[in-house]
PDB file of C-alpha atoms in Angstrom:
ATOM      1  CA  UNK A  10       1.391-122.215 106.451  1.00  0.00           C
ATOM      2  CA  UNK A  11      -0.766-125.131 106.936  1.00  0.00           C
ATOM      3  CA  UNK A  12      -0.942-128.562 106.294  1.00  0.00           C
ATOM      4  CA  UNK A  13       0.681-128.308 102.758  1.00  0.00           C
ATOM      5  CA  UNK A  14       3.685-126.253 104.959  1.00  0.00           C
ATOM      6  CA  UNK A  15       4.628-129.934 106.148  1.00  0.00           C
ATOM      7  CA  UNK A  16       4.802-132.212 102.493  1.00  0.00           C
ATOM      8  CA  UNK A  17       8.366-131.030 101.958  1.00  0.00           C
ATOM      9  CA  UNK A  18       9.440-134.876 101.220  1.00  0.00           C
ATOM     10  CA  UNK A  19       6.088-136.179 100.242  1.00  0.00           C
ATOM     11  CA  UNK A  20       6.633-138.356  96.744  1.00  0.00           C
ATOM     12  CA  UNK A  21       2.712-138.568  96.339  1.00  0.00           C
ATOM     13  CA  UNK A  22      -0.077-137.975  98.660  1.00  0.00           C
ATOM     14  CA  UNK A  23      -3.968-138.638  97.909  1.00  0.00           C
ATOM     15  CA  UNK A  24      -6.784-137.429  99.766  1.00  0.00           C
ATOM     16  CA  UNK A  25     -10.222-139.495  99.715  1.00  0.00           C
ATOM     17  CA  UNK A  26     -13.162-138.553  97.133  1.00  0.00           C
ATOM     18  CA  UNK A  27     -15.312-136.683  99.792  1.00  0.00           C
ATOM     19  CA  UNK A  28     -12.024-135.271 101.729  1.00  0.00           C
ATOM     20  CA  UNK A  29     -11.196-131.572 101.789  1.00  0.00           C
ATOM     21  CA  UNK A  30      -8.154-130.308 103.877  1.00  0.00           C
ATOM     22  CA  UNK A  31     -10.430-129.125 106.723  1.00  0.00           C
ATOM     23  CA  UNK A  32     -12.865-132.573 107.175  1.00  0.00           C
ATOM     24  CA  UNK A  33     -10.040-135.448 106.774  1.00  0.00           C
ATOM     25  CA  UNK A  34     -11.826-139.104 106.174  1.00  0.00           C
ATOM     26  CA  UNK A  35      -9.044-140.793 104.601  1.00  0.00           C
ATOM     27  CA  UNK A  36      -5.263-140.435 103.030  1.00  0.00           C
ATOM     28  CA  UNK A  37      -3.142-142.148 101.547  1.00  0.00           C
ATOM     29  CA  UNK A  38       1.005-140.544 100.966  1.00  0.00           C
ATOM     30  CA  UNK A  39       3.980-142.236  99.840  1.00  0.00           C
ATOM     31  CA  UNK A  40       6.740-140.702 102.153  1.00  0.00           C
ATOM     32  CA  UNK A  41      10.921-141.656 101.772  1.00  0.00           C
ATOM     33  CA  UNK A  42      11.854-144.959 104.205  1.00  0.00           C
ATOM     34  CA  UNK A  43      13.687-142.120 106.979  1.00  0.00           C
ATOM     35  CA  UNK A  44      12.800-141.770 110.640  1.00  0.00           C
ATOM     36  CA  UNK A  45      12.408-138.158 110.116  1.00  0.00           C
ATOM     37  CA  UNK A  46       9.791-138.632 107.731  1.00  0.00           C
ATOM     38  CA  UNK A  47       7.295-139.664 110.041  1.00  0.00           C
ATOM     39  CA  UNK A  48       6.869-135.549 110.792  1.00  0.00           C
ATOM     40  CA  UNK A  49       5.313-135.826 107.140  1.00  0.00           C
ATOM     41  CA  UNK A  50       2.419-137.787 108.099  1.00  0.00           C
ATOM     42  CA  UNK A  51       1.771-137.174 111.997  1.00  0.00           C
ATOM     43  CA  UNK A  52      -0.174-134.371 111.092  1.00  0.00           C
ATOM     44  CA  UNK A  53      -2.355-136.094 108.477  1.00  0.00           C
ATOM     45  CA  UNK A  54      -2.945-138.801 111.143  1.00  0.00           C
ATOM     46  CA  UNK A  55      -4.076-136.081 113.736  1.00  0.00           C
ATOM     47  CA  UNK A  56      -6.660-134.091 111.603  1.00  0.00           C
ATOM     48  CA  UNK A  57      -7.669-137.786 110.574  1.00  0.00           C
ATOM     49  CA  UNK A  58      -8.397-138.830 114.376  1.00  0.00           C
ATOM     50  CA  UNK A  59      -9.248-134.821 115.479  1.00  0.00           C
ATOM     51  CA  UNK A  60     -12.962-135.957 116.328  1.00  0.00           C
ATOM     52  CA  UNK A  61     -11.452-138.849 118.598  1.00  0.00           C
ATOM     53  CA  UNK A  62     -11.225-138.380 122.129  1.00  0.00           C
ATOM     54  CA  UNK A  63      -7.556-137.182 123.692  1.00  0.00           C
ATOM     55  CA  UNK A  64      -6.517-141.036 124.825  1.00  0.00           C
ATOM     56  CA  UNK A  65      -7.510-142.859 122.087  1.00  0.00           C
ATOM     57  CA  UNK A  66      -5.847-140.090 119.474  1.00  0.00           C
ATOM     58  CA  UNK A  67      -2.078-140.484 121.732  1.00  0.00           C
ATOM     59  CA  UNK A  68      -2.539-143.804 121.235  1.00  0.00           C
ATOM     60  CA  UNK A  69      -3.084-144.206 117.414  1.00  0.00           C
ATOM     61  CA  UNK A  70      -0.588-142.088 117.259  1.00  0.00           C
ATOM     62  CA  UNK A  71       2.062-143.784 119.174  1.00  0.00           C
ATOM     63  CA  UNK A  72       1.269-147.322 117.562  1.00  0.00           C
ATOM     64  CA  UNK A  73       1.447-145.529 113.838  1.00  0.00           C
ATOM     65  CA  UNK A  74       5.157-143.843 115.405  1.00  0.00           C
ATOM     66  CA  UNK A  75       5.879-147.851 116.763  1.00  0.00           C
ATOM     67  CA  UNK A  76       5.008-149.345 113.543  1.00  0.00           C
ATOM     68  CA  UNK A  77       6.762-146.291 110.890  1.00  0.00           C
ATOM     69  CA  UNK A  78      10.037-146.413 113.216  1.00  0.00           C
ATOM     70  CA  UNK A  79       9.947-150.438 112.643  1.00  0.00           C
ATOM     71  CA  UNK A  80      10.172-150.574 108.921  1.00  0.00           C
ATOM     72  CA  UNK A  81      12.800-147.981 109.057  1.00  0.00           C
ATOM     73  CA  UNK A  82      14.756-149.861 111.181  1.00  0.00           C
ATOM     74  CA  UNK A  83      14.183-153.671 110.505  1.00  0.00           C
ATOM     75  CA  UNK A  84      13.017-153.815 106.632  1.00  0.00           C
ATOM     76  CA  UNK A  85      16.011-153.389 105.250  1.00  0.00           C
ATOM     77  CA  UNK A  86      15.072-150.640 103.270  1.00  0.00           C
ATOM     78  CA  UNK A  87      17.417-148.011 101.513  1.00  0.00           C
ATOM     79  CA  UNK A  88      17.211-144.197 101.960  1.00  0.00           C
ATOM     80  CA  UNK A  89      15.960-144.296  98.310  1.00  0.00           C
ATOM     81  CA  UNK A  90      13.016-146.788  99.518  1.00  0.00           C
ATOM     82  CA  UNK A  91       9.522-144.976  99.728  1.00  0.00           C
ATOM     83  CA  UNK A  92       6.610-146.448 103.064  1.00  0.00           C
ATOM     84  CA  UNK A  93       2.888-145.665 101.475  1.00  0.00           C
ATOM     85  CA  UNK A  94       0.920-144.979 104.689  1.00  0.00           C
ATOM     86  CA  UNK A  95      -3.087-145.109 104.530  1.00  0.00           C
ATOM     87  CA  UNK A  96      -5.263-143.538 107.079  1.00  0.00           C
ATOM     88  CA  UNK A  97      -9.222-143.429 107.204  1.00  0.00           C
ATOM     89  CA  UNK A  98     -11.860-142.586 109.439  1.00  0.00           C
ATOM     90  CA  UNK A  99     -14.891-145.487 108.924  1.00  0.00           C
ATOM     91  CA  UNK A 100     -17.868-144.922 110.626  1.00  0.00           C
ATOM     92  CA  UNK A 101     -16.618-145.377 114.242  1.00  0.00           C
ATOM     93  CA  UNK A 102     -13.186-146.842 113.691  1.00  0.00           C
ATOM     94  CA  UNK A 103      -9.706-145.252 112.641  1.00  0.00           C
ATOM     95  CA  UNK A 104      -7.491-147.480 110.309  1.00  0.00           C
ATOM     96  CA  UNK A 105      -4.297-147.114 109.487  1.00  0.00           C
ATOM     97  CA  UNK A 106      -2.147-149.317 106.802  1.00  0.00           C
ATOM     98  CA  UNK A 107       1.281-149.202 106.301  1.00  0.00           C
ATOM     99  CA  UNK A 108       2.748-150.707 103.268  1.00  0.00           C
ATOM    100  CA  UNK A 109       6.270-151.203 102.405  1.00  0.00           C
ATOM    101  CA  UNK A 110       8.513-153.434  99.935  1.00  0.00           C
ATOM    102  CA  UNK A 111      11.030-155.048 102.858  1.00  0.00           C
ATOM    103  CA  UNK A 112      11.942-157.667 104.414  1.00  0.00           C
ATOM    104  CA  UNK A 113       8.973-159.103 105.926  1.00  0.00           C
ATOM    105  CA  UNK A 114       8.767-159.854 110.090  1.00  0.00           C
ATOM    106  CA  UNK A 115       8.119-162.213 112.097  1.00  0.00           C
ATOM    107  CA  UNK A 116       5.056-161.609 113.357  1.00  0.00           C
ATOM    108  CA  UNK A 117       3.403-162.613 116.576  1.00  0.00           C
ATOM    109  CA  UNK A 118      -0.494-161.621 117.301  1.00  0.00           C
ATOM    110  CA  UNK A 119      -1.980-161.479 120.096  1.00  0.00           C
ATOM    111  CA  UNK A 120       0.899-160.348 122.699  1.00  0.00           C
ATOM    112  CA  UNK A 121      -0.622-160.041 125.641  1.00  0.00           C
ATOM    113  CA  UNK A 122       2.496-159.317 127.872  1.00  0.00           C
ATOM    114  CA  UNK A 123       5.374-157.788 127.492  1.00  0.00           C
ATOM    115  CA  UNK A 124       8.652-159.488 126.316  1.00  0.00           C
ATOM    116  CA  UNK A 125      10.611-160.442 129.382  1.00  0.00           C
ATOM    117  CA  UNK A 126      13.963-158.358 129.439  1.00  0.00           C
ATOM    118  CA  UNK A 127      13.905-157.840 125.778  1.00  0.00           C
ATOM    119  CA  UNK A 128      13.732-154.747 123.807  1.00  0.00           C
ATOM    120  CA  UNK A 129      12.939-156.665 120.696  1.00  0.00           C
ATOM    121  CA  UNK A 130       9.074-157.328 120.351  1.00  0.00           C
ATOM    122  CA  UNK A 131       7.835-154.072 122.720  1.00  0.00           C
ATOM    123  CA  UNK A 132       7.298-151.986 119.692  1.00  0.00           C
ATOM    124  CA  UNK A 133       4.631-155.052 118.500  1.00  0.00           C
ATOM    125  CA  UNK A 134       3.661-155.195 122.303  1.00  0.00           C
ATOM    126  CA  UNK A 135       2.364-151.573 122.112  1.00  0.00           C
ATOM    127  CA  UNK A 136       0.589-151.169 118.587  1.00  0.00           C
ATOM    128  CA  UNK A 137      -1.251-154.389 119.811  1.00  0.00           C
ATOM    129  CA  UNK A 138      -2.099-152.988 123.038  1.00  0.00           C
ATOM    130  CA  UNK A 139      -3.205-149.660 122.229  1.00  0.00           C
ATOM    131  CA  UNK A 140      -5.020-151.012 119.029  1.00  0.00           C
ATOM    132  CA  UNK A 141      -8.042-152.720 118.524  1.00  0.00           C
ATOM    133  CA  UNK A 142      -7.613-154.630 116.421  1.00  0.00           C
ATOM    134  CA  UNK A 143      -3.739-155.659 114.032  1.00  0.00           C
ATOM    135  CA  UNK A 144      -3.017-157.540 111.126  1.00  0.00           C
ATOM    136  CA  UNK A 145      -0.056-158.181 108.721  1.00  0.00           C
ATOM    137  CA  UNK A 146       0.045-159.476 105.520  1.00  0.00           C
ATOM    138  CA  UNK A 147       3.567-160.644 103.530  1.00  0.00           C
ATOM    139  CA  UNK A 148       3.157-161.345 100.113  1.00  0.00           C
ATOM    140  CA  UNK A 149       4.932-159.298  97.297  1.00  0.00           C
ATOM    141  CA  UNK A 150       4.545-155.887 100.038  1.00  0.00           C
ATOM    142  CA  UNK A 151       4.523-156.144 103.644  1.00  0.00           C
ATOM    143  CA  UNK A 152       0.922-154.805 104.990  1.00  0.00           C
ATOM    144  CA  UNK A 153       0.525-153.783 108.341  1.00  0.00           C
ATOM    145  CA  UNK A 154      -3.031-152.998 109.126  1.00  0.00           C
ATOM    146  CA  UNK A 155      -4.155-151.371 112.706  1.00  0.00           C
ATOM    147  CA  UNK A 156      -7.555-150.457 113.434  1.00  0.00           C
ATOM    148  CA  UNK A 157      -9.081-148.855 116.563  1.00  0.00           C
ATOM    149  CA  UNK A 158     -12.595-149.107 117.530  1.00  0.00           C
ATOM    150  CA  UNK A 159     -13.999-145.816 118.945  1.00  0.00           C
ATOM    151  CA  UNK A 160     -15.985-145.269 121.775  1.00  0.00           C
ATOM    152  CA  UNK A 161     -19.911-144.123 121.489  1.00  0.00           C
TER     153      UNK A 161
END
């Protein structure tokens, strides 16, 4: 079946200039605002981090699962809502963007320990852990931007 075997509930998905279905550099898909629609882009994400060593690809993954489950749950979005997820391989980093038209967060960089007996804020507390580098930008679409640096 393939990759294509997965798009069922794709609305649009774009694959970078020099990007064939075998070599992924980049993506970018606009999938419906559902939980289960993360299965539509996990395996665009792995092919995109398939040359990455086994720890650092659990870990993008898990912070892109974090941050996907978030705006489904907290942007107020509606089941007619689309998320436009953007993935690229650059040089030796992976970035992933995740764009959506919610209610912005309140967000809080640089967490460097856990919140104390609170569920709220350990979704943040992992992406920031397991990623080099996050930002997010509010203006008229929320922008969630994670990058992770990748060893020589």
């Amino acid at each position: 079946v393939g990759l294509w075997g997965y798009f069922c509930g794709v609305t649009q998905i774009v694959f970078g200039e020099q990007m064939d279905m075998e070599t992924p550099h980049s993506f970018s898909v606009v999938v419906p605002c559902r939980v289960e629609d993360i299965d539509q882009v996990t395996p665009l994400l792995e092919d995109l981090c398939s040359g990455t060593d086994q720890l650092a690809r659990d870990q993008i993954l898990t912070a892109f699962n974090e941050a996907f489950v978030n705006v489904v749950k907290h942007s107020q979005l509606g089941d007619g809502d689309v998320v436009e997820v953007q993935g690229s391989l650059e040089g030796k980093q992976v970035v992933v963007k995740i764009i959506d038209g919610g209610r912005p967060f309140d967000y809080t960089p640089g967490m460097t320990e856990p919140p104390l007996l609170s569920e709220s804020g350990m979704g943040l507390f992992i992406i920031q852990s397991y990623m080099s580098a996050v930002t997010y930008e509010a203006t008229e679409q929320n922008v969630l931007t994670m990058t992770r640096y990748l060893e020589e």
